[in-house]
mmCIF file of N, CA and C in Angstrom:
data_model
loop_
_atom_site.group_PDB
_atom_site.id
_atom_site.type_symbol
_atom_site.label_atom_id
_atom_site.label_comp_id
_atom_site.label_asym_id
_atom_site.label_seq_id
_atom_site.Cartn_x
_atom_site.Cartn_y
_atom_site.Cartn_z
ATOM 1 N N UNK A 1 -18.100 1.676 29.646
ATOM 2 C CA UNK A 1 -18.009 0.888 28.428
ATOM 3 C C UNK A 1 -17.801 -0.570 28.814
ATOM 4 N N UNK A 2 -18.453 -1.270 28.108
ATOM 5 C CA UNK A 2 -18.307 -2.911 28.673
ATOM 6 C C UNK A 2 -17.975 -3.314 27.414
ATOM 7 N N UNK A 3 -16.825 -4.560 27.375
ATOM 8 C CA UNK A 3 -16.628 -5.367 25.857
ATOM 9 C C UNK A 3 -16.924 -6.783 26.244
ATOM 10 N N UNK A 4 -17.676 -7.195 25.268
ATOM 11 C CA UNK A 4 -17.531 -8.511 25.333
ATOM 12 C C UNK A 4 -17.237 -9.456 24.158
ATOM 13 N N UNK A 5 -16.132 -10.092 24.696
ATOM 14 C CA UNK A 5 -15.131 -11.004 23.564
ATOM 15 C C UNK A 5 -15.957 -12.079 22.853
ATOM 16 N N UNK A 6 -15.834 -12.471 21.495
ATOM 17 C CA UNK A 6 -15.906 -13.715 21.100
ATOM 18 C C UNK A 6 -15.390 -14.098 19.799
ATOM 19 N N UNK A 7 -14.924 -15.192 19.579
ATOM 20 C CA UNK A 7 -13.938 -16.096 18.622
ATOM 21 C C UNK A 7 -14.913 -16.866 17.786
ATOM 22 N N UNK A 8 -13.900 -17.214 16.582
ATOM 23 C CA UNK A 8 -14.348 -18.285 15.801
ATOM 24 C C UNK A 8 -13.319 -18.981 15.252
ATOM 25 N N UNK A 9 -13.524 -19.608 14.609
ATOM 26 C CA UNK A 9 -12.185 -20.372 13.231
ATOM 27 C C UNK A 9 -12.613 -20.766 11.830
ATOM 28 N N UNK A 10 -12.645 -21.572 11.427
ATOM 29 C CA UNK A 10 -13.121 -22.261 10.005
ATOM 30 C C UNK A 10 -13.562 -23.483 10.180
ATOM 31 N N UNK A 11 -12.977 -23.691 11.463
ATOM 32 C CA UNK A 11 -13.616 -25.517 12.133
ATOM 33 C C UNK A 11 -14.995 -25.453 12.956
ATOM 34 N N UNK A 12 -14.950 -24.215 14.348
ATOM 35 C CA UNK A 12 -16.051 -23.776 14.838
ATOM 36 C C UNK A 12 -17.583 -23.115 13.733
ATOM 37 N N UNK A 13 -17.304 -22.334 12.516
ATOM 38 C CA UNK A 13 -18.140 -22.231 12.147
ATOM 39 C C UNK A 13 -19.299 -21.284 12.699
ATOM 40 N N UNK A 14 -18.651 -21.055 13.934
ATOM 41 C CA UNK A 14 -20.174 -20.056 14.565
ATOM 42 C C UNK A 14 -19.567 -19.517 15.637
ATOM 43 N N UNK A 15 -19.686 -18.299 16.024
ATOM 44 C CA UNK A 15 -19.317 -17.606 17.379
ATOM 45 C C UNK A 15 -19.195 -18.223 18.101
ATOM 46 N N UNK A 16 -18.573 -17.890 19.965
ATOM 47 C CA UNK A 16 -18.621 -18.204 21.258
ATOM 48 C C UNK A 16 -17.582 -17.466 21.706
ATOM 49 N N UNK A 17 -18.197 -17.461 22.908
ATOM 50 C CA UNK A 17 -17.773 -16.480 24.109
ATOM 51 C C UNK A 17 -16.508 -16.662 24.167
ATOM 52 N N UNK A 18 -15.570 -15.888 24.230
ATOM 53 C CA UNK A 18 -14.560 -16.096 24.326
ATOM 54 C C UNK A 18 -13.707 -16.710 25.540
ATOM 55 N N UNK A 19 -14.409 -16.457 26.765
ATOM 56 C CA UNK A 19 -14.113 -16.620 28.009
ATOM 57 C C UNK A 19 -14.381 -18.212 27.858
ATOM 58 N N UNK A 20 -15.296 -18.971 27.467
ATOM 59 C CA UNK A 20 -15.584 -20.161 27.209
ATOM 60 C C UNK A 20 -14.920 -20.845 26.147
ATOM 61 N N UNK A 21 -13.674 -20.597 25.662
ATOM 62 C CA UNK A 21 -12.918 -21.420 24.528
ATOM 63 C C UNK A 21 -11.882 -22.140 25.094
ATOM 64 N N UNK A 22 -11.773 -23.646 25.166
ATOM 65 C CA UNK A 22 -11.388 -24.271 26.228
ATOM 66 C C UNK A 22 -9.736 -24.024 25.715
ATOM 67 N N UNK A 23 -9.158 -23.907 24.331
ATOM 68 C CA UNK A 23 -7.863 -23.623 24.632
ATOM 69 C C UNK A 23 -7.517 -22.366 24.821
ATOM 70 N N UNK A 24 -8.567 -20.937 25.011
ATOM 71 C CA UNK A 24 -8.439 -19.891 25.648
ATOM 72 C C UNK A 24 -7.155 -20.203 27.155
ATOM 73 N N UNK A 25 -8.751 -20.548 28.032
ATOM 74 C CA UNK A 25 -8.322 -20.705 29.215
ATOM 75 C C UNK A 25 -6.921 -21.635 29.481
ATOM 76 N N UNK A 26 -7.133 -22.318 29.139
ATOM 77 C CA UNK A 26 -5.421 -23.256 28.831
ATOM 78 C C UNK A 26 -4.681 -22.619 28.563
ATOM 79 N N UNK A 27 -4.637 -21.559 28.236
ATOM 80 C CA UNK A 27 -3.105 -21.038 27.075
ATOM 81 C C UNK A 27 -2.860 -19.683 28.341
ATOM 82 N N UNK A 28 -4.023 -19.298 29.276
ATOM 83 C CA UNK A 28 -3.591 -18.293 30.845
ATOM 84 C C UNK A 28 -3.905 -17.130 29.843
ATOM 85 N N UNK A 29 -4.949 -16.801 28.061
ATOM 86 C CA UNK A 29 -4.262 -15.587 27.524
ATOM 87 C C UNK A 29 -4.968 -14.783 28.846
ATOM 88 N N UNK A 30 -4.453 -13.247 28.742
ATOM 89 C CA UNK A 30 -4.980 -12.315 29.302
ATOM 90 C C UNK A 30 -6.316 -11.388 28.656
ATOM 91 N N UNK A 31 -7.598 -11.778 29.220
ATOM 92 C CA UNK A 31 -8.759 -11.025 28.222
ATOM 93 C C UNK A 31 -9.006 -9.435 29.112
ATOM 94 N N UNK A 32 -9.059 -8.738 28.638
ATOM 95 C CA UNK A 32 -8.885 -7.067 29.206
ATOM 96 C C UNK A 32 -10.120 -6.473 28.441
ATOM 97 N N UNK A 33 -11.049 -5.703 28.709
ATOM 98 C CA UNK A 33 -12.114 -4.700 28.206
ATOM 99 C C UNK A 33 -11.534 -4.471 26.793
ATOM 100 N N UNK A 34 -10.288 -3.573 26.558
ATOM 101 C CA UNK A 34 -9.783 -3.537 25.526
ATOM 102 C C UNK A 34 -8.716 -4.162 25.020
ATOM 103 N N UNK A 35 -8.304 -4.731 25.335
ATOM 104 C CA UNK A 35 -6.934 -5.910 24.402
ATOM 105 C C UNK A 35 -7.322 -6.940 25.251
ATOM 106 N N UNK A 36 -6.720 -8.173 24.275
ATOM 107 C CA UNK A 36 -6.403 -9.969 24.436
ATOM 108 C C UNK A 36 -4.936 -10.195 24.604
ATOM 109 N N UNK A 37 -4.456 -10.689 24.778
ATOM 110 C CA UNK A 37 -3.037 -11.120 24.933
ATOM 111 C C UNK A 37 -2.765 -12.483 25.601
ATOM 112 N N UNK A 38 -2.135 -13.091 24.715
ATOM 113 C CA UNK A 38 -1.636 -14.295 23.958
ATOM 114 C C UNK A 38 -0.690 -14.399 24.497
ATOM 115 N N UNK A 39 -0.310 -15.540 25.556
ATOM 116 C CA UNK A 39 1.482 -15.914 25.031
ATOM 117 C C UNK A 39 2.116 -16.342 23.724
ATOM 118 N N UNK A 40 3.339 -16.399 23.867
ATOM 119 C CA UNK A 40 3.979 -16.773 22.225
ATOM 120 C C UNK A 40 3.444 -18.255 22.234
ATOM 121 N N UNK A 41 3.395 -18.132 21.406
ATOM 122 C CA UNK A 41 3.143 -19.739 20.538
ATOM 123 C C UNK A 41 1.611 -20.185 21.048
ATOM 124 N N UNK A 42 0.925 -19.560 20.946
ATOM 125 C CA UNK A 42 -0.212 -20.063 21.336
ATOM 126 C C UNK A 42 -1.073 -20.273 20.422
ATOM 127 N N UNK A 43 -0.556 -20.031 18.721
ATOM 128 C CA UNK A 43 -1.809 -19.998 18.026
ATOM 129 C C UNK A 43 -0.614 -21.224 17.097
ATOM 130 N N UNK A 44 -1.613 -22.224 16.404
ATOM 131 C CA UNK A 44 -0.616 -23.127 15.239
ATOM 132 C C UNK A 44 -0.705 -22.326 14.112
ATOM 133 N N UNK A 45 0.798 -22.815 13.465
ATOM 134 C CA UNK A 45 1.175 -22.408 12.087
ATOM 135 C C UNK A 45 0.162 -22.672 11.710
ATOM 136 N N UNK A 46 -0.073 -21.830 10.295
ATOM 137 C CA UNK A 46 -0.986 -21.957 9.116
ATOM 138 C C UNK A 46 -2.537 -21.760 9.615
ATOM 139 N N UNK A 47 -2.797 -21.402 10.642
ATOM 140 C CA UNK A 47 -3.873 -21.051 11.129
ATOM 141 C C UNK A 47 -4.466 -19.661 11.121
ATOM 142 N N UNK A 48 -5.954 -20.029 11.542
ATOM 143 C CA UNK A 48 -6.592 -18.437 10.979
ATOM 144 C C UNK A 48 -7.437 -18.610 11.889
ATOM 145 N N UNK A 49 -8.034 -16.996 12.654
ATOM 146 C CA UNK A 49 -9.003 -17.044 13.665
ATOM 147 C C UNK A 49 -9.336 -15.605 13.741
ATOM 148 N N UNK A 50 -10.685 -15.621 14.237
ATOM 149 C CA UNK A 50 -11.251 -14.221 14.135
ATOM 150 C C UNK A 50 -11.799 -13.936 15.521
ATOM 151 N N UNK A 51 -11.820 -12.567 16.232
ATOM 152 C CA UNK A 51 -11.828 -11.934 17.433
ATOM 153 C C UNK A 51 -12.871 -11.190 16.891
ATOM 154 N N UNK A 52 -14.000 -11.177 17.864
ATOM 155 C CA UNK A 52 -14.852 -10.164 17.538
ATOM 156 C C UNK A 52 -15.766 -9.450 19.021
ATOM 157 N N UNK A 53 -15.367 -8.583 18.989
ATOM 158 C CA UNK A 53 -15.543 -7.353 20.477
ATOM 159 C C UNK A 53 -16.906 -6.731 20.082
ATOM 160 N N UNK A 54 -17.499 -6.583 20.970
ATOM 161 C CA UNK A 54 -19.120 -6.077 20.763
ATOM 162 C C UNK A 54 -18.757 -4.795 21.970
ATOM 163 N N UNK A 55 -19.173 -3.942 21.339
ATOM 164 C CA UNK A 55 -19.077 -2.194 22.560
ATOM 165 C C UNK A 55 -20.545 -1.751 22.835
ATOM 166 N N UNK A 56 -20.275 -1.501 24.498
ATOM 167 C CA UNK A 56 -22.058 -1.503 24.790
ATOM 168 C C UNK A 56 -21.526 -0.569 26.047
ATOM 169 N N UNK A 57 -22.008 0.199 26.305
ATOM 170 C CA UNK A 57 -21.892 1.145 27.675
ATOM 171 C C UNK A 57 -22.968 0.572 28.726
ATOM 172 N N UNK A 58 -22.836 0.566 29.815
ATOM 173 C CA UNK A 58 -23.212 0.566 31.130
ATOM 174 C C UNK A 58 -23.928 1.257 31.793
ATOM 175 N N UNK A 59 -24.877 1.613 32.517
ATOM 176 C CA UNK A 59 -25.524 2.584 33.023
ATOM 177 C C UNK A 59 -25.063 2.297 34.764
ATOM 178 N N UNK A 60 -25.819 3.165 35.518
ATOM 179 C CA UNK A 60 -25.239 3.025 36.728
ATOM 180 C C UNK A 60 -26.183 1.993 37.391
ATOM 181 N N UNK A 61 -26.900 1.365 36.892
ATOM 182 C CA UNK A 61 -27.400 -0.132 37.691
ATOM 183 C C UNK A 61 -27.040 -1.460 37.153
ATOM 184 N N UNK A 62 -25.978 -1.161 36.120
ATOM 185 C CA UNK A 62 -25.292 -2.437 36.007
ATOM 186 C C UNK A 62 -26.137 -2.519 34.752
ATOM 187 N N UNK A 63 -26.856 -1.902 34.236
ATOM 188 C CA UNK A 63 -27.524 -2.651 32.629
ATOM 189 C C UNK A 63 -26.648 -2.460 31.219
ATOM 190 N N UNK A 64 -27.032 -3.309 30.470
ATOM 191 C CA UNK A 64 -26.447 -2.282 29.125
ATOM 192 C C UNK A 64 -27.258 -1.607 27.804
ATOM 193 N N UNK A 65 -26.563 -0.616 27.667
ATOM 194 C CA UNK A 65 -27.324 0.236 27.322
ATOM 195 C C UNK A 65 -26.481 1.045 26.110
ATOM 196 N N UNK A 66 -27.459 0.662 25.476
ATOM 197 C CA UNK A 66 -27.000 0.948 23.335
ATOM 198 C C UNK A 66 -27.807 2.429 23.336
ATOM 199 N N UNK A 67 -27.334 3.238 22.048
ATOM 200 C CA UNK A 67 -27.499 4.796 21.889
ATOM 201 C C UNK A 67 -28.627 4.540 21.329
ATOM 202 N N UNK A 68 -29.734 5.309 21.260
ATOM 203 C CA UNK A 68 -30.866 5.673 20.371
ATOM 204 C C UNK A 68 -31.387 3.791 19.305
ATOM 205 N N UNK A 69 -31.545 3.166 20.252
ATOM 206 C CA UNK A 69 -31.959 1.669 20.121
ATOM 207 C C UNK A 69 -31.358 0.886 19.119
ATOM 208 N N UNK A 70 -30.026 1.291 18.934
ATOM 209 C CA UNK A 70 -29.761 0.391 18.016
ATOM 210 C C UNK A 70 -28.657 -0.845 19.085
ATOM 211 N N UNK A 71 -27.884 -1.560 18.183
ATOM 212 C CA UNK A 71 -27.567 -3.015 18.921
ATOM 213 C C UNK A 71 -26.040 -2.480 18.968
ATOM 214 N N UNK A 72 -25.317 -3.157 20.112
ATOM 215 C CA UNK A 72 -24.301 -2.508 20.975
ATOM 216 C C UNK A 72 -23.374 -3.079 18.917
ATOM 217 N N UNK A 73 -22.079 -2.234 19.457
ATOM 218 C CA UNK A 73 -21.432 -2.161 18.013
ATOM 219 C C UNK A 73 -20.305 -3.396 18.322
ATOM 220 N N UNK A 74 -20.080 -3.847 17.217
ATOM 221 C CA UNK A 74 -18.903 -4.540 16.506
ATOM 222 C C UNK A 74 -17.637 -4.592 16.116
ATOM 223 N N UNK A 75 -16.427 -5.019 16.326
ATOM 224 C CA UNK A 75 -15.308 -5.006 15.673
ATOM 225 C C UNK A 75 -14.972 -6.334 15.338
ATOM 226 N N UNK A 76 -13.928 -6.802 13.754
ATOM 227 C CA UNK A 76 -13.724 -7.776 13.903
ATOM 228 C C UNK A 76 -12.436 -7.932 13.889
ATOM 229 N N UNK A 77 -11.585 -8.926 14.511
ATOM 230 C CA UNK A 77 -10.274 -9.115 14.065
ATOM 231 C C UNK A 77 -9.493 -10.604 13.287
ATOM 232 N N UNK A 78 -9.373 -10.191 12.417
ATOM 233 C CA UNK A 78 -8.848 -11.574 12.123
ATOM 234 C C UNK A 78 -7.190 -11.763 11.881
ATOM 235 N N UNK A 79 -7.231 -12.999 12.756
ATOM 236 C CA UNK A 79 -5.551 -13.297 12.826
ATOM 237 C C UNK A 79 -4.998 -14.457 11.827
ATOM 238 N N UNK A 80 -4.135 -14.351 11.107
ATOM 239 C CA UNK A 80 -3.689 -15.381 9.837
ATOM 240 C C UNK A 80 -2.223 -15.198 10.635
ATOM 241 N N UNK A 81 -2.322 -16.594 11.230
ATOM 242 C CA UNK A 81 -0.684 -17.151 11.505
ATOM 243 C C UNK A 81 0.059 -18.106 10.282
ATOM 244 N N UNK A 82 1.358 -17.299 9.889
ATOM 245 C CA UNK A 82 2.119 -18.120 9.121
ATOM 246 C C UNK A 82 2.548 -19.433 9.432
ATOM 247 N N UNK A 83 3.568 -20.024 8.416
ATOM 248 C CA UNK A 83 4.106 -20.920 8.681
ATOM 249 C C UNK A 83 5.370 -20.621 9.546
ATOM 250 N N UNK A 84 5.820 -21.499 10.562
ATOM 251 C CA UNK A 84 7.276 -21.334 11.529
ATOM 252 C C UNK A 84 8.294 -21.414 10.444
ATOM 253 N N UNK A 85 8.925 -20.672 10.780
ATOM 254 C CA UNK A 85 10.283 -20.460 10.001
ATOM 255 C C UNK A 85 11.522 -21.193 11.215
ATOM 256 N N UNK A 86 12.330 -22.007 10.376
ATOM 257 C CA UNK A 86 13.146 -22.388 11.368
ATOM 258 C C UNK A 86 14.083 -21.240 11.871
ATOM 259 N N UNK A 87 14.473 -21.835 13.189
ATOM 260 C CA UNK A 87 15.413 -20.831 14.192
ATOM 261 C C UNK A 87 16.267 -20.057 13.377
ATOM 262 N N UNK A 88 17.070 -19.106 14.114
ATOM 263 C CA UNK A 88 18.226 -18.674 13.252
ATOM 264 C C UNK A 88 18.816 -18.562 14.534
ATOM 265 N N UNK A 89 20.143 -19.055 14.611
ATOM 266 C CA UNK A 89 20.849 -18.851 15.530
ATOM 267 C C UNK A 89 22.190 -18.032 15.496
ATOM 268 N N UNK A 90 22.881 -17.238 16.063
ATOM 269 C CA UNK A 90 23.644 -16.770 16.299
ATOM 270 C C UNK A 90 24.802 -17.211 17.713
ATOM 271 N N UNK A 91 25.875 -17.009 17.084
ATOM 272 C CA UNK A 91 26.856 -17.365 18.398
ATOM 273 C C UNK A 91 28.506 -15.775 17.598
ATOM 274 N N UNK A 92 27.967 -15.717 19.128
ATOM 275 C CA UNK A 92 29.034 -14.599 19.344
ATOM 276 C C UNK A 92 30.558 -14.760 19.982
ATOM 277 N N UNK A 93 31.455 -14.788 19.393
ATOM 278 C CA UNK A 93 32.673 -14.792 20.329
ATOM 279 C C UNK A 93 34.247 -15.489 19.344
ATOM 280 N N UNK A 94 35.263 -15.618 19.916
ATOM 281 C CA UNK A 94 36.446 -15.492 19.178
ATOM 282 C C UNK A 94 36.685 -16.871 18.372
ATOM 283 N N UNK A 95 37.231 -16.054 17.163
ATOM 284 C CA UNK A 95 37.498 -17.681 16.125
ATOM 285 C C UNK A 95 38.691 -18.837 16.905
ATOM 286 N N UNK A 96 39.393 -18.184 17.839
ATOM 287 C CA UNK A 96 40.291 -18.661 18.007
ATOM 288 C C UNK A 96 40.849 -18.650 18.906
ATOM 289 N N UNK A 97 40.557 -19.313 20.289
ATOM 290 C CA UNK A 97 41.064 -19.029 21.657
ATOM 291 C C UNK A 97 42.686 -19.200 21.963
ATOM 292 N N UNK A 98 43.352 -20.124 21.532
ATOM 293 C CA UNK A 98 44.993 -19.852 21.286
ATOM 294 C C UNK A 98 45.349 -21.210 20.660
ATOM 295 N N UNK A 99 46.585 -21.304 20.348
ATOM 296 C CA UNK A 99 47.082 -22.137 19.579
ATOM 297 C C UNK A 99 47.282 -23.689 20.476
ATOM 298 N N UNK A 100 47.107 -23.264 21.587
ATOM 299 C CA UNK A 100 47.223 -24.346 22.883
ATOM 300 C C UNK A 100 45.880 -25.514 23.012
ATOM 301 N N UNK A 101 44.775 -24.787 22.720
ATOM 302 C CA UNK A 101 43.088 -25.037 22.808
ATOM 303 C C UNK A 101 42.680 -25.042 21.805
ATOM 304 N N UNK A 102 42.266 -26.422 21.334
ATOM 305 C CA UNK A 102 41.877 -27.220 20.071
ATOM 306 C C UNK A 102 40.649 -26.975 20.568
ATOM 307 N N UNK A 103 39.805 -26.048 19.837
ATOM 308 C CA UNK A 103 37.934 -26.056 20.076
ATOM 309 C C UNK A 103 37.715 -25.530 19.024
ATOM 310 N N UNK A 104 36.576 -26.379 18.447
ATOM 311 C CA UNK A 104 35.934 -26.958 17.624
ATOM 312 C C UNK A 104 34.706 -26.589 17.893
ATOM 313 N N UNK A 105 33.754 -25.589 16.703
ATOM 314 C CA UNK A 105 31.768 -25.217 17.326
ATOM 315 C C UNK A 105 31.460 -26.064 16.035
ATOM 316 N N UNK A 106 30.322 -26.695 16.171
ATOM 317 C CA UNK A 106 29.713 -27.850 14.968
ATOM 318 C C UNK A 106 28.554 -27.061 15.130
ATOM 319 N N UNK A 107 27.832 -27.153 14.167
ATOM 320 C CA UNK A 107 26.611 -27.231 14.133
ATOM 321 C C UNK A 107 25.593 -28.393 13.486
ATOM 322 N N UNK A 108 24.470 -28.505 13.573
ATOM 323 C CA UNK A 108 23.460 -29.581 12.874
ATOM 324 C C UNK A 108 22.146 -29.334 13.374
ATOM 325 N N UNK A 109 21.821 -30.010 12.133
ATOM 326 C CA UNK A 109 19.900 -29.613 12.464
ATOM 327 C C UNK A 109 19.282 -30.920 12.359
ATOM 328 N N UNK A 110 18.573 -31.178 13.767
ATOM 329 C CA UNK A 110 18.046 -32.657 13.718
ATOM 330 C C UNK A 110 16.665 -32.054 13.694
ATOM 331 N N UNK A 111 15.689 -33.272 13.917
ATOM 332 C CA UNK A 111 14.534 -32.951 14.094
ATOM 333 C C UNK A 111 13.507 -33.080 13.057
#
C-alpha cells in the first residue's frame, strides 16, 4: 500500500504535495504511510486546513497499481483549529508556611 499526502487551506486554493509545504518541513511534522503528526502549536488559532491521502497499492516492480482501472482512492481530512484559550494555571502547596515567614504568591496577567 503506498499513501500519498496532500494539503490545502482557503488561501492555497488548490492541492500540493504535502512533502512540499514549506511550513510542513519547518514545523519537523512526522509524515508516515498512515498518520501525520504535528508538534503542538503548529497550526494558528482560527485556522482551517484539509489533509487529503490518496491509497494506491504497489506491485513488486515498484509501480502503482489501482483495482479493476479505476483511480487510486481518497480520504479527506479537515482540521478547524480554535481560538487559544488563555493558560490556566495551578499552584499546589501550603497556605501558610509559619508564622515566622511572611510569603506572599501574587498573581497577574500581562501580555
Amino acid at each position: 500500500v503506498a499513501v500519498r499526502w496532500e494539503y490545502t487551506n482557503a488561501t492555497l486554493q488548490r492541492w500540493r504535495n504535502l512533502t512540499k509545504v514549506p511550513w510542513v518541513l519547518a514545523a519537523n511534522a512526522a509524515l508516515f504511510q498512515r498518520q501525520l503528526q504535528f508538534p503542538a502549536f503548529t497550526f494558528q488559532a482560527n485556522s482551517q486546513h484539509m489533509f487529503r491521502g490518496f491509497v494506491s497499492y504497489v506491485d513488486e516492480t515498484g509501480s502503482t497499481v489501482t483495482t479493476r482501472g479505476t483511480t487510486p482512492g481518497a480520504v479527506v481530512f479537515r482540521v478547524m483549529v480554535g481560538s487559544q484559550s488563555a493558560p490556566t494555571i495551578t499552584i499546589q502547596g501550603p497556605d501558610l508556611l509559619s508564622r515566622k515567614c511572611d510569603f506572599q504568591l501574587t498573581t497577574s496577567m500581562s501580555g
